[in-house]
Amino acid sequence: MKIRLASEILTDSIVDGPGIRTVIWTQGCGHNCLGCHNPITHDFNGGFLKDVDELKEELAAIKLQDGVTLSGGDPMYQVDACLEIAKFCQENNLNVWCYTGFTYEELMNMSKKNNKIIELLNCIDVLVDGEFVLKEKTLNAKFRGSKNQRLIDVASSLKQNQVVLYEEKIKQFDKYKKNKALFI
Ligand code: SF4
């Protein structure tokens, strides 16, 4: 199976979710958000194709990463390939964050026609959902660009059949980092 990427994977990111992360930049996005910081990733024929098995080998070789972030572009346009990658991450104890321009509710609707979306959501720890809205732009919201976007605890949301936000866990992580710093 192939995935269309915008660039090779990026390691050691500290801005695409908590901890030190590897980022996979998928190519292709149909949302056309005004003010998108990454318009080069929109073209569904742009970027390059990469074998998913090869990508998994690269992920397996990377050490000292807390997790993997699926970004783009919008990973939800390549559900099958992203599912395979997210499953691999799950099996290898790497937490998965995913950025998408779709809202959680839109994805749930889309999943009625494509059950793989639910399978993919089941492999994602945190979904950062919704389009980037320029008038909602903020520099103060952690791990997202505009205030409408949400950090969603996917497992709890699926279980409770409603959106459960991840904010509390982020606060705990910050507290943990602060406490850890006191001991270094
Ligand atoms: S969803 Fe993300 S990549 Fe797509 S247009 Fe919006 S900001 Fe850009």
Coordinates of C-alpha atoms and ligand atoms in Angstrom, one line a residue:
M1 CA 0.0 0.0 0.0
K2 CA 1.2 3.5 -0.8
I3 CA 0.7 6.8 1.0
R4 CA 1.0 10.2 -0.6
L5 CA 3.3 12.4 1.5
A6 CA 4.2 16.1 1.4
S7 CA 7.7 15.4 2.8
E8 CA 9.8 12.8 4.5
I9 CA 9.0 12.2 8.1
L10 CA 10.1 14.7 10.7
T11 CA 11.5 13.6 14.0
D12 CA 12.0 15.4 17.4
S13 CA 9.0 17.7 17.0
I14 CA 7.9 19.3 20.2
V15 CA 5.0 21.4 18.7
D16 CA 2.8 18.7 17.2
G17 CA 1.5 17.1 20.4
P18 CA 3.1 16.4 23.8
G19 CA 6.6 15.1 24.2
I20 CA 9.1 14.4 21.4
R21 CA 7.2 13.3 18.3
T22 CA 7.7 12.0 14.8
V23 CA 5.4 13.8 12.3
I24 CA 4.0 12.3 9.1
W25 CA 3.0 15.0 6.6
T26 CA 0.3 13.6 4.4
Q27 CA -0.3 15.2 1.0
G28 CA -3.7 16.3 -0.1
C29 CA -6.4 18.5 1.5
G30 CA -9.7 19.8 0.3
H31 CA -10.6 22.2 3.1
N32 CA -8.8 25.3 1.6
C33 CA -8.8 27.1 5.0
L34 CA -8.1 30.8 4.5
G35 CA -4.6 31.4 6.1
C36 CA -3.6 27.8 6.0
H37 CA 0.1 27.7 6.9
N38 CA 0.8 24.7 4.6
P39 CA -0.9 25.3 1.2
I40 CA 1.8 23.3 -0.6
T41 CA 0.1 20.2 0.9
H42 CA -3.3 20.8 -0.7
D43 CA -2.7 19.3 -4.2
F44 CA -4.0 15.7 -4.2
N45 CA -1.5 14.9 -7.0
G46 CA 1.4 16.7 -5.3
G47 CA 4.1 15.4 -3.0
F48 CA 5.3 11.8 -3.6
L49 CA 4.1 8.3 -3.1
K50 CA 5.8 6.2 -0.4
D51 CA 5.4 2.6 0.4
V52 CA 3.7 2.2 3.8
D53 CA 5.9 -0.8 4.8
E54 CA 9.0 1.3 4.1
L55 CA 7.5 4.1 6.3
K56 CA 6.9 1.6 9.1
E57 CA 10.5 0.4 8.9
E58 CA 11.6 4.0 9.2
L59 CA 9.3 4.5 12.2
A60 CA 10.7 1.3 13.8
A61 CA 14.3 2.6 13.5
I62 CA 13.6 5.9 15.2
K63 CA 14.5 5.9 18.9
L64 CA 13.4 8.1 21.9
Q65 CA 10.1 9.3 20.5
D66 CA 7.0 9.6 22.6
G67 CA 4.6 9.3 19.7
V68 CA 3.6 9.9 16.1
T69 CA 1.5 12.7 14.7
L70 CA -0.4 12.4 11.5
S71 CA -0.7 15.8 9.9
G72 CA -0.7 17.3 6.5
G73 CA -2.6 18.0 4.4
D74 CA -5.4 16.0 5.9
P75 CA -4.7 12.4 6.9
M76 CA -8.5 11.6 6.7
Y77 CA -8.3 11.7 2.9
Q78 CA -6.0 8.6 3.1
V79 CA -7.8 6.6 5.7
D80 CA -6.5 3.1 4.6
A81 CA -2.8 4.0 4.6
C82 CA -3.1 6.0 7.8
L83 CA -5.0 3.1 9.5
E84 CA -2.1 0.8 8.7
I85 CA 0.4 3.3 10.1
A86 CA -1.7 4.1 13.2
K87 CA -2.1 0.3 13.9
F88 CA 1.6 -0.1 13.7
C89 CA 2.2 2.8 16.1
Q90 CA -0.3 1.3 18.6
E91 CA 1.4 -2.1 18.4
N92 CA 4.7 -0.4 19.1
N93 CA 3.5 1.7 22.1
L94 CA 3.7 5.0 20.3
N95 CA 0.7 7.2 21.0
V96 CA -1.0 8.7 18.0
W97 CA -2.2 12.3 17.4
C98 CA -4.0 13.2 14.3
Y99 CA -4.8 16.6 12.8
T100 CA -7.8 16.9 10.5
G101 CA -9.8 19.7 9.0
F102 CA -13.0 17.6 9.5
T103 CA -14.8 17.9 12.8
Y104 CA -15.3 14.8 14.9
E105 CA -19.0 14.9 14.2
E106 CA -18.3 15.0 10.4
L107 CA -16.0 12.0 10.7
M108 CA -18.7 10.1 12.6
N109 CA -21.1 10.9 9.7
M110 CA -18.6 9.9 7.1
S111 CA -17.9 6.6 8.9
K112 CA -21.5 5.5 8.0
K113 CA -20.2 5.1 4.5
N114 CA -16.6 4.1 5.4
N115 CA -16.2 2.0 8.5
K116 CA -12.4 2.3 8.2
I117 CA -12.8 5.8 9.7
I118 CA -14.0 4.3 12.9
E119 CA -11.1 1.8 12.8
L120 CA -8.7 4.6 12.3
L121 CA -10.2 6.7 15.1
N122 CA -9.8 3.6 17.4
C123 CA -6.1 3.8 16.8
I124 CA -5.8 7.5 17.5
D125 CA -5.3 8.8 21.0
V126 CA -6.0 12.5 20.3
L127 CA -7.7 14.1 17.4
V128 CA -7.2 17.8 16.7
D129 CA -10.3 18.5 14.7
G130 CA -11.8 21.2 12.6
E131 CA -10.6 23.6 9.9
F132 CA -8.2 26.5 10.7
V133 CA -10.4 29.6 11.0
L134 CA -8.4 32.8 10.5
K135 CA -10.6 35.0 12.6
E136 CA -10.3 32.5 15.4
K137 CA -6.5 32.4 15.1
T138 CA -4.7 32.3 18.5
L139 CA -1.2 31.8 19.7
N140 CA -2.4 30.8 23.1
A141 CA -4.2 27.5 22.4
K142 CA -1.9 24.6 22.9
F143 CA -1.1 22.4 19.8
R144 CA -3.6 24.2 17.5
G145 CA -3.9 27.3 15.5
S146 CA -7.5 28.5 16.0
K147 CA -9.8 28.5 18.9
N148 CA -12.5 26.4 17.2
Q149 CA -10.2 23.4 16.9
R150 CA -10.5 20.9 19.7
L151 CA -8.1 18.4 21.3
I152 CA -10.3 15.3 21.6
D153 CA -9.8 12.2 23.7
V154 CA -10.9 9.8 21.0
A155 CA -11.2 6.6 23.1
S156 CA -13.4 8.3 25.7
S157 CA -15.4 10.1 23.0
L158 CA -16.2 6.8 21.2
K159 CA -17.0 5.1 24.4
Q160 CA -19.4 7.9 25.6
N161 CA -20.7 8.6 22.1
Q162 CA -20.0 12.3 22.6
V163 CA -17.0 14.6 22.3
V164 CA -14.7 14.3 25.3
L165 CA -12.0 17.0 25.4
Y166 CA -8.4 16.2 26.2
E167 CA -7.6 19.5 27.9
E168 CA -7.4 18.1 31.4
K169 CA -4.7 15.6 30.4
I170 CA -2.6 18.4 28.8
K171 CA -2.8 20.3 32.1
Q172 CA -1.6 17.2 33.9
F173 CA 1.2 16.8 31.4
D174 CA 2.3 20.4 32.0
K175 CA 2.3 19.9 35.7
Y176 CA 4.3 16.7 35.3
K177 CA 6.9 18.5 33.2
K178 CA 7.1 21.3 35.7
N179 CA 7.6 18.9 38.6
K180 CA 10.2 16.9 36.6
A181 CA 12.1 20.2 35.9
L182 CA 12.4 20.7 39.6
F183 CA 14.3 17.5 40.0
I184 CA 16.8 18.0 37.1
Ligands
SF4_1 S1 -7.3 21.5 7.0 FE1 -5.2 22.1 7.6 S2 -3.9 21.6 5.7 FE2 -6.1 21.6 5.1 S3 -6.4 23.7 4.4 FE3 -7.1 23.6 6.6 S4 -5.3 24.3 7.7 FE4 -4.6 23.8 5.6

